[in-house]
Coordinates of C-alpha atoms and ligand atoms in Angstrom, one line a residue:
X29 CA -13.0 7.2 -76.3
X30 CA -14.5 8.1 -79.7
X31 CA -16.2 10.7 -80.2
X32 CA -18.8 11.7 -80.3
X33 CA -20.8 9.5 -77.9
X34 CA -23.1 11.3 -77.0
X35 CA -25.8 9.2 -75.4
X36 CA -26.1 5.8 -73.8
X37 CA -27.1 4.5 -76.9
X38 CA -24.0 4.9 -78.8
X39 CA -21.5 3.3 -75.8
X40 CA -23.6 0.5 -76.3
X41 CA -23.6 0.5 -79.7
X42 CA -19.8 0.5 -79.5
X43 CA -20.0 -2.0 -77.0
X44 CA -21.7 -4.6 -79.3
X45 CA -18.8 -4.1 -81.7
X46 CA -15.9 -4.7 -79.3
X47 CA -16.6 -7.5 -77.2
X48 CA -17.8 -11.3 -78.2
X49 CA -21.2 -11.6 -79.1
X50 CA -22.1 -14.1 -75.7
X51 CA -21.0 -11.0 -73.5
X52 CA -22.6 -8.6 -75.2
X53 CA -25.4 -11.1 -74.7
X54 CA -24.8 -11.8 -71.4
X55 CA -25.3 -7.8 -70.3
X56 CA -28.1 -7.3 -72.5
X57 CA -30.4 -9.6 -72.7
X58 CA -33.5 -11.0 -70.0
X59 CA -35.3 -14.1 -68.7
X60 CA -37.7 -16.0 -70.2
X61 CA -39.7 -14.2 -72.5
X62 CA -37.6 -10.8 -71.1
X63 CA -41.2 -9.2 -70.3
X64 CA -40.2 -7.6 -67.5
X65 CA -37.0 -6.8 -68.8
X66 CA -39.1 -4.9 -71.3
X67 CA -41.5 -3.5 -68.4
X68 CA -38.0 -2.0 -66.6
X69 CA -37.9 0.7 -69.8
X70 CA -41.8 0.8 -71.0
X71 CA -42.4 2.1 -67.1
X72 CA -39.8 4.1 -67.2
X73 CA -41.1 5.7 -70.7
X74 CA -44.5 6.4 -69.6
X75 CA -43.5 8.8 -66.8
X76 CA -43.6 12.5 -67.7
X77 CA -41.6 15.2 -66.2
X78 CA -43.3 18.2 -65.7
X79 CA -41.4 21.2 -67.1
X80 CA -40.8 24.8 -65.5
X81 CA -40.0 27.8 -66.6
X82 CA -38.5 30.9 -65.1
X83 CA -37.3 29.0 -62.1
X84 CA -33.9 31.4 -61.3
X85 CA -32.0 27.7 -61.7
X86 CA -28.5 28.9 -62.0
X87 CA -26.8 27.3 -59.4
X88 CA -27.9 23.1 -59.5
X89 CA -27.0 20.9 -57.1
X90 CA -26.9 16.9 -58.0
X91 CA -24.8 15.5 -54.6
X92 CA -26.1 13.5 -51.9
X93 CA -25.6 11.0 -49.2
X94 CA -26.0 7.4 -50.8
X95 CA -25.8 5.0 -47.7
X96 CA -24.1 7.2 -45.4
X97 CA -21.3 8.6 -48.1
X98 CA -20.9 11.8 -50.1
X99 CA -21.9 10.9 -53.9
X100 CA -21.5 13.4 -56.4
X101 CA -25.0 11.9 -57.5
X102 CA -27.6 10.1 -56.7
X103 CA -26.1 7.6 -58.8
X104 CA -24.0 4.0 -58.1
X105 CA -22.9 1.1 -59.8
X106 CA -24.6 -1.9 -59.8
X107 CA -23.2 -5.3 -58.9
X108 CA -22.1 -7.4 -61.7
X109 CA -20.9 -10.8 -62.2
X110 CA -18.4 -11.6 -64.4
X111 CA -17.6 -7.8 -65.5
X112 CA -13.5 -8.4 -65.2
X113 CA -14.7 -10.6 -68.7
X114 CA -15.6 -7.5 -70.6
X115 CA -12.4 -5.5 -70.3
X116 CA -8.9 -6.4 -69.2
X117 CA -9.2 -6.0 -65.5
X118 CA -12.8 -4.3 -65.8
X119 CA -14.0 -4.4 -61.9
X120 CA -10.8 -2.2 -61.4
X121 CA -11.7 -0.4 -63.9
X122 CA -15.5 0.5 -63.1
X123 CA -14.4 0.4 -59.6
X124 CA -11.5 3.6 -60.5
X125 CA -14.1 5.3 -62.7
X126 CA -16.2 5.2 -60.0
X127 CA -14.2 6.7 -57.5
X128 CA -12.5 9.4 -59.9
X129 CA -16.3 10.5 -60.8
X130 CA -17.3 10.1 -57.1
X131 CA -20.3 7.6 -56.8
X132 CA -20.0 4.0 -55.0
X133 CA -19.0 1.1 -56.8
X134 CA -20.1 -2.3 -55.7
X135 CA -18.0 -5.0 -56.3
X136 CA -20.2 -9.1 -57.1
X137 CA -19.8 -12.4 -55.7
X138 CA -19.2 -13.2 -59.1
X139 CA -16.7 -10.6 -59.9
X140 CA -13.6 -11.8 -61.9
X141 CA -11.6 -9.7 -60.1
X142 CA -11.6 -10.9 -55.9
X143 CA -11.9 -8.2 -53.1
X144 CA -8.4 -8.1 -52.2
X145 CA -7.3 -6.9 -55.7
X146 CA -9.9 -5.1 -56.2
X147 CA -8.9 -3.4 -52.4
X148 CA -4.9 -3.3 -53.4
X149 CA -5.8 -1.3 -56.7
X150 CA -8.4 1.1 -55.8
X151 CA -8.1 3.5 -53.7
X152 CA -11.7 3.8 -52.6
X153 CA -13.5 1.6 -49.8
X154 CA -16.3 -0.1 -52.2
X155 CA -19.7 -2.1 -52.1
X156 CA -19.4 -5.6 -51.8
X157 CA -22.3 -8.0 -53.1
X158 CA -22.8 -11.0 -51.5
X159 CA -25.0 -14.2 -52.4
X160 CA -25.6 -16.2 -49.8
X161 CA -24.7 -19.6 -50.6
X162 CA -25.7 -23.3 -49.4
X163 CA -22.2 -23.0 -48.3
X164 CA -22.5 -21.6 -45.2
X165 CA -18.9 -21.7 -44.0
X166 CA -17.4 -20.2 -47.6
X167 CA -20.3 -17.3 -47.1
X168 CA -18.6 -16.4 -43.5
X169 CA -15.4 -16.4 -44.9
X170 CA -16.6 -13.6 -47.8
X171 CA -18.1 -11.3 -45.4
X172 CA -14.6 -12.0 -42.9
X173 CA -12.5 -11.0 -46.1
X174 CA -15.1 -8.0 -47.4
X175 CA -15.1 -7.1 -43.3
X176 CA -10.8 -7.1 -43.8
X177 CA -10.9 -5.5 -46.9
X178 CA -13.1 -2.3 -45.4
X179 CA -15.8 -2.9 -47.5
X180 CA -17.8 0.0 -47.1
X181 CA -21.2 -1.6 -47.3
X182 CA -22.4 -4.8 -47.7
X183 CA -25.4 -5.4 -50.4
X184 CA -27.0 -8.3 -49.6
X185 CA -29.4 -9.9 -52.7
X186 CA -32.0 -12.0 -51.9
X187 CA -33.8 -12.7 -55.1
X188 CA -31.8 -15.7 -56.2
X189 CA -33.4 -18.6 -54.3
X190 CA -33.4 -20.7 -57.7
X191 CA -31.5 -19.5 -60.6
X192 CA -34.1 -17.8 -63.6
X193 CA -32.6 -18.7 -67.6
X194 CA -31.6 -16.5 -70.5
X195 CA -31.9 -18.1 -73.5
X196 CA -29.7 -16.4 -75.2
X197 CA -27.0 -17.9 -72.8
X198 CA -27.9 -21.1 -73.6
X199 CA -27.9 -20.8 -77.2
X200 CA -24.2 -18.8 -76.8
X201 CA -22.5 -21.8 -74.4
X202 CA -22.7 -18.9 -72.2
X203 CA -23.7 -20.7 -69.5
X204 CA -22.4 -22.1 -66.2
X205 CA -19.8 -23.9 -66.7
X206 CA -19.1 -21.8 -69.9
X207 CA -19.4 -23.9 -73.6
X208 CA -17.1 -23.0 -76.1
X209 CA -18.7 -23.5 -79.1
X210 CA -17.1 -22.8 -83.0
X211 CA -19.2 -20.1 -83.8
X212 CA -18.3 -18.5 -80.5
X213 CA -14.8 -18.9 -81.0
X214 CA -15.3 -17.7 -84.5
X215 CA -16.4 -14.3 -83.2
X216 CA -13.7 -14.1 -80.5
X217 CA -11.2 -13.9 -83.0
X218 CA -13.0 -11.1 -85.3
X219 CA -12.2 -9.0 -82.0
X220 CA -8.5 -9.1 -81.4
X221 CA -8.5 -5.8 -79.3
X222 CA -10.3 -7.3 -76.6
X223 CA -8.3 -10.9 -77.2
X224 CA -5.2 -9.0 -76.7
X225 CA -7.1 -7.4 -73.3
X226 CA -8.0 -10.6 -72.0
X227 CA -4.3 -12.2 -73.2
X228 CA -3.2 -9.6 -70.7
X229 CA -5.2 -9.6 -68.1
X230 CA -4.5 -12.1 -64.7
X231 CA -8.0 -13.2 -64.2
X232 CA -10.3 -14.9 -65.9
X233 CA -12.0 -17.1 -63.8
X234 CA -14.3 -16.3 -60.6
X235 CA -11.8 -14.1 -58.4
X236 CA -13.4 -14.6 -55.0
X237 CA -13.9 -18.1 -55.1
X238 CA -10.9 -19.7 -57.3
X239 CA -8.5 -21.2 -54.6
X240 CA -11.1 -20.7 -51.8
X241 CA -13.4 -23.1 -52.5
X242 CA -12.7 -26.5 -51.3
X243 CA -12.1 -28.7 -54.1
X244 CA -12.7 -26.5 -56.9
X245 CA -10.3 -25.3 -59.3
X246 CA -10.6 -23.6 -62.8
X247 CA -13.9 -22.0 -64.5
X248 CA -15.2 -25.2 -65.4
X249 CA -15.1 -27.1 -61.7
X250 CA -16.2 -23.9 -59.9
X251 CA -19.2 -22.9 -62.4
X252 CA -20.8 -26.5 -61.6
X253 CA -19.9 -25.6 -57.7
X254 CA -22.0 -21.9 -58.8
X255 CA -24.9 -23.9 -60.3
X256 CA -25.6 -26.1 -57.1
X257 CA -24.8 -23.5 -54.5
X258 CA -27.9 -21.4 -55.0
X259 CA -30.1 -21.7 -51.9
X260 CA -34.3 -22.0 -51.8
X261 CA -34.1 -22.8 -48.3
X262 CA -33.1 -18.9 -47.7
X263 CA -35.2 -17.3 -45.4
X264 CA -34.8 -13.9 -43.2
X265 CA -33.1 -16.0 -40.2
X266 CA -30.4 -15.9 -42.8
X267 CA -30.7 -12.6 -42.8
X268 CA -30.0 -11.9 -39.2
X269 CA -27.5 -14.1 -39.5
X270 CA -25.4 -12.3 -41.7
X271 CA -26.4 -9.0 -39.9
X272 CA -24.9 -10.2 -37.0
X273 CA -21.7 -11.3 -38.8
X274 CA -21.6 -7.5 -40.3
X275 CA -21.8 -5.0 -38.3
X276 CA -21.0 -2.3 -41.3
X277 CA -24.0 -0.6 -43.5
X278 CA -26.5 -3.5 -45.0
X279 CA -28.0 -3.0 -48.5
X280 CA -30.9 -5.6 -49.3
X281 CA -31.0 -5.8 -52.8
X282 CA -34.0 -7.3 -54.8
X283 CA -37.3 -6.4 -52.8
X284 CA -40.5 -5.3 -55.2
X285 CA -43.2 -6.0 -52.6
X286 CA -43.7 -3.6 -49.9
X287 CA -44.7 -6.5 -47.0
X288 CA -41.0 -8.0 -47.8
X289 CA -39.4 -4.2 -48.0
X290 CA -40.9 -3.9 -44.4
X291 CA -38.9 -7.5 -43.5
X292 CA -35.9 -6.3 -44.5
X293 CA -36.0 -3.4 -42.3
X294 CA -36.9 -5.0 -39.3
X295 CA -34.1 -7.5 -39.7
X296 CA -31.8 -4.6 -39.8
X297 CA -31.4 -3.0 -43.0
X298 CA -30.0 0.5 -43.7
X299 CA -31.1 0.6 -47.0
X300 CA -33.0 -1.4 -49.6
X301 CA -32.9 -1.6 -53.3
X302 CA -36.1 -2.0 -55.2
X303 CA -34.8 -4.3 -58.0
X304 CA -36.0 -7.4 -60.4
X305 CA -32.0 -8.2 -61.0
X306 CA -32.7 -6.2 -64.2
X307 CA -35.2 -8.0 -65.9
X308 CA -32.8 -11.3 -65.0
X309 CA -34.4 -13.2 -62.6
X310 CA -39.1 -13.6 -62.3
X311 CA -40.1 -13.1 -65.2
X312 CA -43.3 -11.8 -65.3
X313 CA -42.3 -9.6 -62.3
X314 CA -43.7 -6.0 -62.1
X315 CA -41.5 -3.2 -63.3
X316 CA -39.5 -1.7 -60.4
X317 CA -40.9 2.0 -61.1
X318 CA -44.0 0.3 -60.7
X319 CA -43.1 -1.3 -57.4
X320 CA -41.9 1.7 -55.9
X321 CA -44.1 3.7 -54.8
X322 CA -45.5 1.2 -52.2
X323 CA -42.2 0.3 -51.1
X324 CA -41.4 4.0 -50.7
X325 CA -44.8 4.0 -48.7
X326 CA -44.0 1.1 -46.5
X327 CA -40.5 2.0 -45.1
X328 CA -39.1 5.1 -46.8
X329 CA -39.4 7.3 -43.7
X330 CA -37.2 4.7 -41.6
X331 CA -34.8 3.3 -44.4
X332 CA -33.2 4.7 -47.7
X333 CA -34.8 3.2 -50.7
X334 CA -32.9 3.1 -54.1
X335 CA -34.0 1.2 -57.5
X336 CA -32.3 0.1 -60.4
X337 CA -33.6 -1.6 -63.6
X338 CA -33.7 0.4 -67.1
X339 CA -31.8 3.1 -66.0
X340 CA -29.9 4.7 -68.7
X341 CA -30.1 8.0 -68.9
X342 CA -30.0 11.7 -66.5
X343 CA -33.8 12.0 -67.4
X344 CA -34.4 8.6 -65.4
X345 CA -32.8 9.3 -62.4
X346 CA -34.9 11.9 -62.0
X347 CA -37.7 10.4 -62.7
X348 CA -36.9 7.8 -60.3
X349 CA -36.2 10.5 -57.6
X350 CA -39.7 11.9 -58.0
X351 CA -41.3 8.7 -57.7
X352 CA -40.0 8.8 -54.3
X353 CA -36.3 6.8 -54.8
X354 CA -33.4 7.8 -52.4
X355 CA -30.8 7.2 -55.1
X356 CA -30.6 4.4 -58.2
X357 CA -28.5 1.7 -59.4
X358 CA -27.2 1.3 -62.6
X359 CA -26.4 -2.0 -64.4
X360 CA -26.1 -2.2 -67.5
X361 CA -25.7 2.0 -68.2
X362 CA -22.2 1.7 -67.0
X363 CA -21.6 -2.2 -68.6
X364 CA -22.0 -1.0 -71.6
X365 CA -19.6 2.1 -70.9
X366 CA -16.5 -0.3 -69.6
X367 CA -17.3 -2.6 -72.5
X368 CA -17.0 -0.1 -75.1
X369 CA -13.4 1.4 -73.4
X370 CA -12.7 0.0 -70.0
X371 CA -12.1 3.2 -67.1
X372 CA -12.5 5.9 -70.0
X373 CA -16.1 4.3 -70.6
X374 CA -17.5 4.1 -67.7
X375 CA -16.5 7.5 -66.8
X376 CA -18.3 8.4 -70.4
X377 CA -20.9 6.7 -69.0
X378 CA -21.2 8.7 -65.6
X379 CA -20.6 11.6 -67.3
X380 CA -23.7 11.6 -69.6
X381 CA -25.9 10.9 -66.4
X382 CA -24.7 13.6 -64.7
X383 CA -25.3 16.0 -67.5
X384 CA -28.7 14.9 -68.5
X385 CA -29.6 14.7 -65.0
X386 CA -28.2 18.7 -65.2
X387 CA -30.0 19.5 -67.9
X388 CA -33.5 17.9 -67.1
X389 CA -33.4 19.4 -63.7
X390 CA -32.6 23.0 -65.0
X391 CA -35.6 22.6 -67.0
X392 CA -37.9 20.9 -64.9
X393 CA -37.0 24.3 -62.2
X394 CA -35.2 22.0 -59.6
X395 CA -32.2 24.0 -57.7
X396 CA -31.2 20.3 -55.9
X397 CA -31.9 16.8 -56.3
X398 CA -33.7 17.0 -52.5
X399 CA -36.8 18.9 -54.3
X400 CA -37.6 16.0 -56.5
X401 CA -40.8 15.1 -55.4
X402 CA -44.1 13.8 -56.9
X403 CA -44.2 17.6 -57.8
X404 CA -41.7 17.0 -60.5
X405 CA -44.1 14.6 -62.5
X406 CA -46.9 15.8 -65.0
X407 CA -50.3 14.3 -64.4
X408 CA -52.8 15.2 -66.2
X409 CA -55.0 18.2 -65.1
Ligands
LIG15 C1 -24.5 -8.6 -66.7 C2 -25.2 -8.5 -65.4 C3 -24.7 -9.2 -64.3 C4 -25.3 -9.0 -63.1 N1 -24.8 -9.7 -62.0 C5 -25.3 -9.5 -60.7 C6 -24.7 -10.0 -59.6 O1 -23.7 -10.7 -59.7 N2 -25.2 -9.7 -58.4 C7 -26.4 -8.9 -58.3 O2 -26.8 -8.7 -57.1 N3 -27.0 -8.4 -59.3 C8 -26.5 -8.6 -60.6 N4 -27.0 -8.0 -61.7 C9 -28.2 -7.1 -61.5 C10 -27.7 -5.7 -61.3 O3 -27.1 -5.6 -60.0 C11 -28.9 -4.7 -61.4 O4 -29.9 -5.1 -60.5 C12 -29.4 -4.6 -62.8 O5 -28.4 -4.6 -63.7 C13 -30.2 -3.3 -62.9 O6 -30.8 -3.2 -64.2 P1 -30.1 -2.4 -65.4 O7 -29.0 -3.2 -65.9 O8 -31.2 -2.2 -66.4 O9 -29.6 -1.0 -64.9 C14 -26.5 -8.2 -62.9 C15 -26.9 -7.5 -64.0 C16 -26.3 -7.6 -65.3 C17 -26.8 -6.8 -66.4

């Protein structure tokens, strides 16, 4: 990596200059009007953490138990579609990052990279994502081969009943089936070091579904199979269908309301994620640190509940954790980090979490990440 990064900002900066503008795109950008893209961060901003002093703080501890496994912190990697796209091999390479730092890494539906390689490269059991598609029989078969590949956890996300738009997509031919338009071709060629990646790589179409969906082959034939495989008829009878099918750890990933956090628990989840898909899918939606707190209030004695959306930086993990989070997600934080240099970056990435994280509790007087608590926050006297 180049140095010196030495905050989120730069990786991303970095990343904007290595890969083609529709990916960079594609990680950054929101639905619709992106307002509650925007309300992920301006949420996020207005928390203050209360500052100690004199606390004796020598000796910090960041680990806990994230869904029944050690993590060195309360940290793990989001899933991602379509990551493999923005460095050779890049689900193997978060996935390795991941495991050398030691926090979970969940692998998408949508990943370029399918289970089984991801499985045969890494030595780590990982998170596997699933979407749970009109095809009911192709949906089995991905929690048979997540169940074969030791999956550790299966995070099931419920917030796609109908597919939201970026616009930015559009306009880029980023879309599903893909458009290759000049000026995106143009700008693939002014970045020749992640041509030559991609030139290299074996995948580049959607890993977990070419050659196991029935009469779909190549990017183009399986995006249009994507666009009309998204499911409003979903309801939680699906869920207890698929509980039944895994008998492993069950993440349910995409709950802001507490009523539907309190669903998800009593059709059998282990843990929940408070998440709006990153500002990707209602627009409009409240901010997750904004949702929290009832969710937290509704099932957090019975159930871990983590969050994700904004997330960038040490500082926001912990304020996350005060508000009453189990552990967080991070999307784009690590995107940008395997963007700007594949495993190196999303190590980078980790690494200036874990530090801030260090830091901010050291000076907020917290020994371990267990006494975050609504303590940890200013309010105003
Ligand atoms: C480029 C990108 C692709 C994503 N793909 C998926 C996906 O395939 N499945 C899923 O459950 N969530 C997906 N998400 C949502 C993330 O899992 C996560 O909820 C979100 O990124 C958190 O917000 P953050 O990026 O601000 O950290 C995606 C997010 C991004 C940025």
């Amino acid at each position: 990596m180049p140095s010196p990064i030495t905050c989120q900002h730069d990786l991303r900066e970095l990343a904007r200059r290595r890969v083609p503008k529709a990916l960079f795109d594609y990680v950054d950008r929101g639905s619709y009007d992106e307002a509650t893209l925007r309300a992920n961060r301006t949420d996020l901003d207005a928390i203050a953490l209360r500052q100690r002093v004199m606390r004796y703080v020598s000796d910090r501890n960041m680990a806990r138990t994230l869904v029944g496994e050690r993590a060195r912190m309360p940290v793990a990697l989001a899933p991602t579609g379509l990551a493999g796209l923005l460095h050779g091999q890049g689900e193997i390479q978060a996935a390795r990052a991941a495991h050398a730092f030691g926090v979970p890494f969940t692998l998408s539906t949508m990943s370029i990279a399918s289970i089984e390689q991801v499985r045969d490269a890494v030595e780590a059991p990982f998170w596997f994502q699933l979407y749970v598609m009109k095809d009911r029989a192709f949906v089995r078969s991905l929690i048979e081969r997540a169940r074969a590949a030791e999956c550790s956890a299966l995070v099931l996300t419920v917030d796609l009943a109908a597919q939201s738009q970026r616009h930015q997509d559009v306009r880029n031919g980023l879309s599903v089936p893909p458009r290759l338009t000049l000026s995106n071709a143009l700008n693939m060629a002014s970045k020749p070091r992640w041509c030559w990646q991609m030139l290299r790589s074996p995948g580049r179409s959607f890993g977990n579904l070419e050659g196991f969906v029935k009469g779909s082959q190549g990017v183009q034939s399986l995006g249009q199979w994507i666009g009309s495989q998204f499911d409003p008829s979903l309801s939680w009878g699906d869920v207890g269908w698929v509980r039944d099918l895994w008998p492993g750890k069950l993440i349910i990933k995409g709950i802001l309301d507490a009523e539907d956090a309190a669903q998800a628990v009593a059709h059998g989840a282990d843990a929940i994620v408070v998440s709006n898909h990153g500002g990707r899918q209602l627009d409009g939606a409240v901010s997750t640190m904004a949702a929290l707190p009832s969710v937290v209030s509704e099932v957090g004695a019975s159930t871990e509940v983590l969050v994700d959306g904004g997330i960038r930086t040490g500082q926001d993990v912990l304020k996350a954790l005060a508000m009453g989070a189990h552990g967080t997600l991070i999307g784009r934080a690590f995107l940008h980090g395997l963007a700007a240099g594949g495993q190196a970056g999303v190590h980078t990435a980790l690494e200036l979490i874990r530090r801030e994280l260090d830091v901010s509790m050291a000076l907020c007087g917290l020994r371990s990440v267990d006494e975050a608590g609504p303590q940890t926050l200013w309010s105003r006297p």
